[in-house]
Coordinates of C-alpha atoms in Angstrom, one line a residue:
Chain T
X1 CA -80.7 34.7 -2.6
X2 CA -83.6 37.4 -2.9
X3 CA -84.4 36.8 -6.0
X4 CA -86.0 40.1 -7.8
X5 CA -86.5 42.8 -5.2
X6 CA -88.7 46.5 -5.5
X7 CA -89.1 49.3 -3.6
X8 CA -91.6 50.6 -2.6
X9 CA -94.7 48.1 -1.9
X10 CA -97.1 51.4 -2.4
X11 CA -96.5 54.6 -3.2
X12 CA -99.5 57.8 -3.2
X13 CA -98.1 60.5 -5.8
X14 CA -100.1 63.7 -6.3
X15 CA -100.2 64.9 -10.0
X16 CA -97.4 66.1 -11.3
X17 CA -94.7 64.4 -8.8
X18 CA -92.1 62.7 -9.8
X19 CA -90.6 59.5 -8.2
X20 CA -88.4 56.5 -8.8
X21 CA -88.8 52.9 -8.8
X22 CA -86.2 50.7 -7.3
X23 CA -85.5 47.1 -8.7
X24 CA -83.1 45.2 -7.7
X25 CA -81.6 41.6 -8.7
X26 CA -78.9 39.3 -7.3
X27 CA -79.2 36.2 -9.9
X28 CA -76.8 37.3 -12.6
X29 CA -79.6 37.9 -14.9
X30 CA -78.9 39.4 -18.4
X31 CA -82.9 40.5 -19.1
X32 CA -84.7 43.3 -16.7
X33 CA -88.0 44.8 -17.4
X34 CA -90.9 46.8 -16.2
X35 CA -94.2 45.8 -16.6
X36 CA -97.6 47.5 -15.4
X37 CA -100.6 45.8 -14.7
X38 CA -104.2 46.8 -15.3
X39 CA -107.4 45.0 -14.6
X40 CA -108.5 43.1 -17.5
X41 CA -105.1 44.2 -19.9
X42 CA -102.7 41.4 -18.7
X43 CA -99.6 42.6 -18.2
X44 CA -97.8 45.3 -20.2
X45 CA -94.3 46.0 -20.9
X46 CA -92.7 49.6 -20.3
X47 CA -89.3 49.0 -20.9
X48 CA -86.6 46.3 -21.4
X49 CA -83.0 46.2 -21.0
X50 CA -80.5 43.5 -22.3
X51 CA -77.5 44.0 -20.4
X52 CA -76.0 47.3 -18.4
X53 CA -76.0 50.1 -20.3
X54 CA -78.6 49.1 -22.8
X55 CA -82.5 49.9 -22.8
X56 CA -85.3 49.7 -25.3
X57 CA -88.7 50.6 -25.2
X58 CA -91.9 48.5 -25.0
X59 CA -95.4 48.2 -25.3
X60 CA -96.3 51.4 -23.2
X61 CA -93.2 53.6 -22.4
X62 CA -95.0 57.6 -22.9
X63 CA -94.0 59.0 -19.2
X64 CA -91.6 56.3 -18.1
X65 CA -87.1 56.5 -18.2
X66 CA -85.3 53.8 -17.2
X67 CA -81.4 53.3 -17.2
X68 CA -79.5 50.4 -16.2
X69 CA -75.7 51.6 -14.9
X70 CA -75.1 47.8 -13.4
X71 CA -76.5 44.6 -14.2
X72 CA -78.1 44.3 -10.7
X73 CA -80.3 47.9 -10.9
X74 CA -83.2 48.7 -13.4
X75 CA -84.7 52.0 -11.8
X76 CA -87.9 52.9 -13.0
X77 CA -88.7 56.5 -13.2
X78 CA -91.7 58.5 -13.3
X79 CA -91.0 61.8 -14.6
X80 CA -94.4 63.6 -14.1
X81 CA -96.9 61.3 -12.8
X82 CA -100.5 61.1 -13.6
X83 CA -103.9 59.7 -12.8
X84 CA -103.8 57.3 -15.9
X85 CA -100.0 55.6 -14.4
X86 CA -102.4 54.5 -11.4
X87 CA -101.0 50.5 -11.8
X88 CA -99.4 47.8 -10.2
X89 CA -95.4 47.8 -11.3
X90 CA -93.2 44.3 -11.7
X91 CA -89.9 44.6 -12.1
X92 CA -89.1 41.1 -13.9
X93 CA -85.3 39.4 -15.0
X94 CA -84.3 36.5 -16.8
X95 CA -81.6 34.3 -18.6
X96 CA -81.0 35.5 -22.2
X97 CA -80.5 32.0 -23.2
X98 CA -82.5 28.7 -22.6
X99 CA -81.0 27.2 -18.6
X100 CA -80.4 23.5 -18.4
X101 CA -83.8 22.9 -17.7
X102 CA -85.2 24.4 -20.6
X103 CA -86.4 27.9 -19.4
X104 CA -85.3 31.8 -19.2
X105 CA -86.1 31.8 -15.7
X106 CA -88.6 34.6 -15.7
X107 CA -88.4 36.5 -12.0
X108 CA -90.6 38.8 -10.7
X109 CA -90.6 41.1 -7.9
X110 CA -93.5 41.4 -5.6
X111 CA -94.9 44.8 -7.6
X112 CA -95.1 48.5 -6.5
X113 CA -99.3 49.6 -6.0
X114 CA -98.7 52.9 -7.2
X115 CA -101.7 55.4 -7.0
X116 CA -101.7 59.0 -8.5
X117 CA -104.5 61.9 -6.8
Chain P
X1 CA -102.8 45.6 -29.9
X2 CA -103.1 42.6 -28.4
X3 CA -101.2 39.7 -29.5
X4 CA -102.3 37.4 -27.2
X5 CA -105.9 36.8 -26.2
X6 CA -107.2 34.8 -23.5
X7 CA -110.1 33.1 -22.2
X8 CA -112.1 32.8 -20.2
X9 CA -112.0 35.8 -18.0
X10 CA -113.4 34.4 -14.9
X11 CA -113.8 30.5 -14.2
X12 CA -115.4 28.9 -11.4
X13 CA -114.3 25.2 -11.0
X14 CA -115.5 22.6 -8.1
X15 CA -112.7 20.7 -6.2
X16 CA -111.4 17.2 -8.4
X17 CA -112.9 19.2 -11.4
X18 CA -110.5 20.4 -14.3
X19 CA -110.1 23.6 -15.1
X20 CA -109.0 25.0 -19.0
X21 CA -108.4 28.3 -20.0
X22 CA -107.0 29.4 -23.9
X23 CA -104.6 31.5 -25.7
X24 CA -104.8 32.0 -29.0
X25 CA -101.9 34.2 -30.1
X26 CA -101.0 36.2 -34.0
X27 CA -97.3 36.5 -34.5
X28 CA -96.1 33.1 -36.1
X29 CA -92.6 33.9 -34.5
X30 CA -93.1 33.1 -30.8
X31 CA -91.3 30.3 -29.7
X32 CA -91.8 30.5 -26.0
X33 CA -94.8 29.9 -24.3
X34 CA -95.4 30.2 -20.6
X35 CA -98.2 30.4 -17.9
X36 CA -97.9 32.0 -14.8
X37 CA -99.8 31.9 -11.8
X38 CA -100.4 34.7 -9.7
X39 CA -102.1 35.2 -6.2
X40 CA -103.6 38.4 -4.4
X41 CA -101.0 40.9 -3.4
X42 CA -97.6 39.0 -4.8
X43 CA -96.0 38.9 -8.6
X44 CA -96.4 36.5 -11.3
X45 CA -94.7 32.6 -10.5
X46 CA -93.7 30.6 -13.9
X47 CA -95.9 27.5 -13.6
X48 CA -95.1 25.8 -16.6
X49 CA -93.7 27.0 -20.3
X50 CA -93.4 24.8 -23.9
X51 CA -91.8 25.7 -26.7
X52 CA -93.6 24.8 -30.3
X53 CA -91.6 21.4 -31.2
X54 CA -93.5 19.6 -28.4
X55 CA -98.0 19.4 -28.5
X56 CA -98.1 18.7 -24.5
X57 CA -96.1 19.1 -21.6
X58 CA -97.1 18.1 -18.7
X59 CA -95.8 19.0 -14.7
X60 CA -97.7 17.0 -11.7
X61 CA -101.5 18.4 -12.3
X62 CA -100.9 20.8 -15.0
X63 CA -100.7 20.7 -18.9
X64 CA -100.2 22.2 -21.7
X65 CA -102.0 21.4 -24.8
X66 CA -99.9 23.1 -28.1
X67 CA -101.6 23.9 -31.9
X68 CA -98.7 25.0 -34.1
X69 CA -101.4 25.3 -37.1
X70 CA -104.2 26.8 -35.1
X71 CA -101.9 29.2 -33.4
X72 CA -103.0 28.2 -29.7
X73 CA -102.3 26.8 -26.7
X74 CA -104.0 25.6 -23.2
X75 CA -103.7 25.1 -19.8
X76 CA -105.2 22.1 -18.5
X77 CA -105.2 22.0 -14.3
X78 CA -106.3 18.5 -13.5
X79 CA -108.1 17.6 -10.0
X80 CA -108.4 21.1 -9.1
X81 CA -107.7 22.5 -5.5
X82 CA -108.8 25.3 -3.8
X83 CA -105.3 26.2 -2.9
X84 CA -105.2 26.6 -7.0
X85 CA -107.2 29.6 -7.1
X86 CA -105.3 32.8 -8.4
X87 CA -105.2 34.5 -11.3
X88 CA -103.4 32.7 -14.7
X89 CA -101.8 34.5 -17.5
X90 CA -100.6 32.9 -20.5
X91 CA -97.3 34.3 -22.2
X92 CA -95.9 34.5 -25.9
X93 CA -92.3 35.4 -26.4
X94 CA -89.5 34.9 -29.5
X95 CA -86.3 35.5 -29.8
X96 CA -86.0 37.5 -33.1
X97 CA -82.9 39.1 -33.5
X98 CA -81.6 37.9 -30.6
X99 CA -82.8 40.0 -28.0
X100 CA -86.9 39.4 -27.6
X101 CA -86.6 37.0 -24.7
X102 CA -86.8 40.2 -22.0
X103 CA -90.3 41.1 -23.9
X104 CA -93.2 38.8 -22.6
X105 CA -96.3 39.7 -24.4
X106 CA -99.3 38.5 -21.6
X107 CA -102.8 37.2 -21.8
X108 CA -105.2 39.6 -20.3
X109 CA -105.5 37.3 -17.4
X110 CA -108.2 34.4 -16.0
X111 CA -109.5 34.4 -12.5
X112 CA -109.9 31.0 -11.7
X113 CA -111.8 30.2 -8.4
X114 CA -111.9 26.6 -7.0
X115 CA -115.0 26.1 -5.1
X116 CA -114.5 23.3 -1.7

């Protein structure tokens, strides 16, 4: 059981490049979603998805696309990268409903240090 | 905008001390509240979650203190270790139309450091 896996662990774009983030999970979860993180700004979400096929934007989605053709894979795209998507990305999943022990079981990966030049 | 705030930022704690950091969140319809703990290099860990029909929950050395009214909650690390230095981030989510739980809305984060 791996739990929430991304690839890759760092990543150096130049301006302008375009890449994808892998994120993979093997728990069944319903919930996946990107988040970036930024010194002193917490956490923030990209984008969401509820089940295969279905996405939603979040917090900060401008220069992101996601789909999600299994339940396992939530691919996070870049489309044209920039200095400002310099970040740390976490791929997270979860239960849609409350588990016997009364949690979503929240799961994150071990994040992708992304850095744009 | 932020819809959760925390504090402190930073927090320096000796060993056997207790360490507290605050959330203080807006939207009345969060129902789920969790912390996570997260050390250099690796993603966020749940550490402990309430939901608003409890004021305290506690798990070994660590609480959570609840305010419906006042809109806030705490974490409370009692007799703390250096191995509990990391960084803590409360969470706020709700389940509003039945598909919310995938949106965590996060603290901006508390550096706690647990001097020997």
């Amino acid at each position: 059981n791996a739990g929430v896996t991304q690839t890759p662990k760092f990543q150096v774009l130049k301006t302008g490049q375009s890449m994808t983030l892998q994120c993979a999970q093997d728990m069944n979860h319903e919930y996946m979603s990107w988040y970036r993180q930024d010194p002193g700004m917490g956490l923030r979400l990209i984008h969401y998805s509820v089940g295969a096929g279905i996405t939603d934007q979040g917090e900060v989605p401008n220069g992101y696309n996601v789909s999600r053709s299994t339940t396992e894979d939530f691919p996070l795209r870049l489309l044209s990268a920039a200095p400002s998507q310099t970040s740390v990305y976490f791929c997270a999943s979860s239960y849609r409903m409350l588990s016997r022990v009364g949690d979503y079981g929240y799961t994150f990966g071990s994040g992708t240090r992304l850095t744009v030049v | 905008q932020q819809q959760v705030k925390q504090s402190p930022q930073s927090l320096i704690v000796q060993k056997g001390g207790i360490s507290i950091i605050n959330c203080a969140y807006e939207n009345t319809a969060f129902d789920y509240f969790p912390w996570y703990q997260q050390f250099p290099g690796k993603g966020p860990a749940l550490l402990i979650a309430i939901r608003p029909d409890v004021s305290e929950k506690k798990e070994g050395r660590f609480t959570i203190s609840f305010n419906k009214s006042a809109k806030q909650f705490s974490l409370h690390i009692m007799d703390s270790q250096p191995g509990d230095s990391a960084t803590y981030f409360c969470a706020a989510t709700s389940n509003a139309g039945g598909t919310s739980y995938g949106k965590l809305t996060f603290g901006q984060g508390t550096i706690l450091t647990v001097h020997p």
